[in-house]
Tab-separated table of C-alpha atoms in Angstrom:
chain	number	residue	atom	x	y	z
A	274	MET	CA	-22.880	14.094	-19.378
A	275	SER	CA	-19.533	15.928	-16.925
A	276	ALA	CA	-21.235	15.303	-13.808
A	277	ILE	CA	-22.799	12.487	-13.968
A	278	LEU	CA	-18.953	11.289	-14.343
A	279	ASP	CA	-18.357	13.591	-11.892
A	280	LYS	CA	-20.032	12.355	-9.445
A	281	LEU	CA	-19.662	8.267	-10.362
A	282	VAL	CA	-15.437	9.053	-9.406
A	283	GLY	CA	-16.245	10.654	-6.158
A	284	LEU	CA	-18.659	8.043	-5.510
A	285	ALA	CA	-15.907	5.610	-6.345
A	286	MET	CA	-13.249	7.250	-4.344
A	287	ILE	CA	-15.329	7.802	-1.435
A	288	THR	CA	-15.946	4.079	-1.510
A	289	VAL	CA	-12.307	3.089	-2.070
A	290	ALA	CA	-11.304	5.198	0.914
A	291	THR	CA	-14.073	3.956	3.323
A	292	VAL	CA	-12.580	0.377	2.435
A	293	VAL	CA	-9.313	1.218	3.170
A	294	PHE	CA	-10.021	2.811	6.113
A	295	VAL	CA	-11.995	-0.082	7.557
A	296	TYR	CA	-9.575	-2.520	6.050
A	297	TYR	CA	-6.817	-0.278	8.437
A	298	THR	CA	-8.858	0.409	11.469
A	299	ILE	CA	-9.764	-3.782	11.642
A	300	TRP	CA	-5.618	-4.434	10.841
A	301	ALA	CA	-4.267	-1.977	13.396
A	302	LEU	CA	-7.075	-1.448	16.318
A	303	ILE	CA	-8.421	-4.514	16.326
A	304	LEU	CA	-6.871	-7.666	14.874
A	305	PRO	CA	-4.332	-7.059	18.292
A	306	PHE	CA	-6.563	-8.813	20.277
A	307	VAL	CA	-7.324	-11.399	18.595
A	308	ASP	CA	-5.736	-14.876	18.725
A	309	GLU	CA	-2.582	-15.755	16.507
A	310	PRO	CA	-4.850	-19.120	15.381
A	311	ASN	CA	-7.732	-17.291	13.758
A	312	PRO	CA	-7.941	-17.408	10.714
A	313	ILE	CA	-8.869	-14.071	10.075
A	314	HIS	CA	-5.492	-13.161	10.425
A	315	GLN	CA	-4.389	-14.773	6.918
A	316	PHE	CA	-6.210	-11.509	5.644
A	317	PHE	CA	-3.756	-9.174	6.763
A	318	PRO	CA	0.110	-8.846	6.562
A	319	ALA	CA	2.214	-8.608	9.634
A	320	ARG	CA	1.555	-5.706	11.799
A	321	GLU	CA	4.722	-4.291	11.598
A	322	TRP	CA	3.617	-3.235	8.187
A	323	ALA	CA	0.205	-1.322	10.169
A	324	VAL	CA	3.426	1.530	10.456
A	325	ARG	CA	5.329	0.436	7.947
A	326	ILE	CA	3.004	1.109	5.275
A	327	PRO	CA	1.939	4.359	6.447
A	328	LEU	CA	5.471	5.971	7.148
A	329	ALA	CA	6.366	5.355	3.528
A	330	LEU	CA	3.368	6.956	2.206
A	331	LEU	CA	4.269	9.869	3.918
A	332	LEU	CA	7.501	10.116	3.522
A	333	VAL	CA	6.822	9.781	-0.249
A	334	GLY	CA	3.859	12.465	-0.173
A	335	LEU	CA	5.702	15.123	1.353
A	336	THR	CA	8.761	14.826	-0.796
A	337	ALA	CA	6.534	15.163	-3.502
A	338	ILE	CA	4.444	18.193	-2.627
A	339	GLY	CA	8.336	19.440	-1.631
A	340	SER	CA	9.482	18.850	-4.601
A	341	PHE	CA	6.497	20.667	-6.079
A	342	ILE	CA	6.655	23.359	-4.207
A	343	GLY	CA	10.355	23.802	-4.937
A	344	MET	CA	9.258	23.486	-8.712
A	345	VAL	CA	6.927	26.350	-8.367
A	346	MET	CA	9.342	28.437	-6.644
A	347	VAL	CA	12.016	28.169	-9.216
A	348	ARG	CA	9.820	28.723	-12.023
A	349	THR	CA	8.382	31.914	-10.325
A	350	ALA	CA	11.820	33.379	-10.332
A	351	ALA	CA	12.804	32.277	-13.833
A	352	LYS	CA	9.746	34.073	-14.832
A	353	GLU	CA	10.016	37.110	-12.457
A	354	LYS	CA	14.109	37.485	-13.701
A	355	LYS	CA	13.000	37.238	-17.545
A	356	LYS	CA	9.997	39.737	-17.127
A	357	LYS	CA	12.365	42.142	-15.166
A	358	SER	CA	15.320	41.347	-17.804
A	359	ALA	CA	12.546	42.125	-20.837
């Protein structure tokens, strides 16, 4: 049962990643070559957000990774200090 659930979760993750990739590719790479009056523009935010959103996600991701590494280093140092004193 767990293997089936894992496969479904994996399939969902791949599907979401593919949809996001196709949407972003159309938005960032193809849409600038389509005229403004075209109705397809209503499905996408302004072009400057094609840069702002990934930069914000990168900043949040790097901050989370740095915070995690810092917490692990502090906890490891505390455990080593506790072992030495015991």
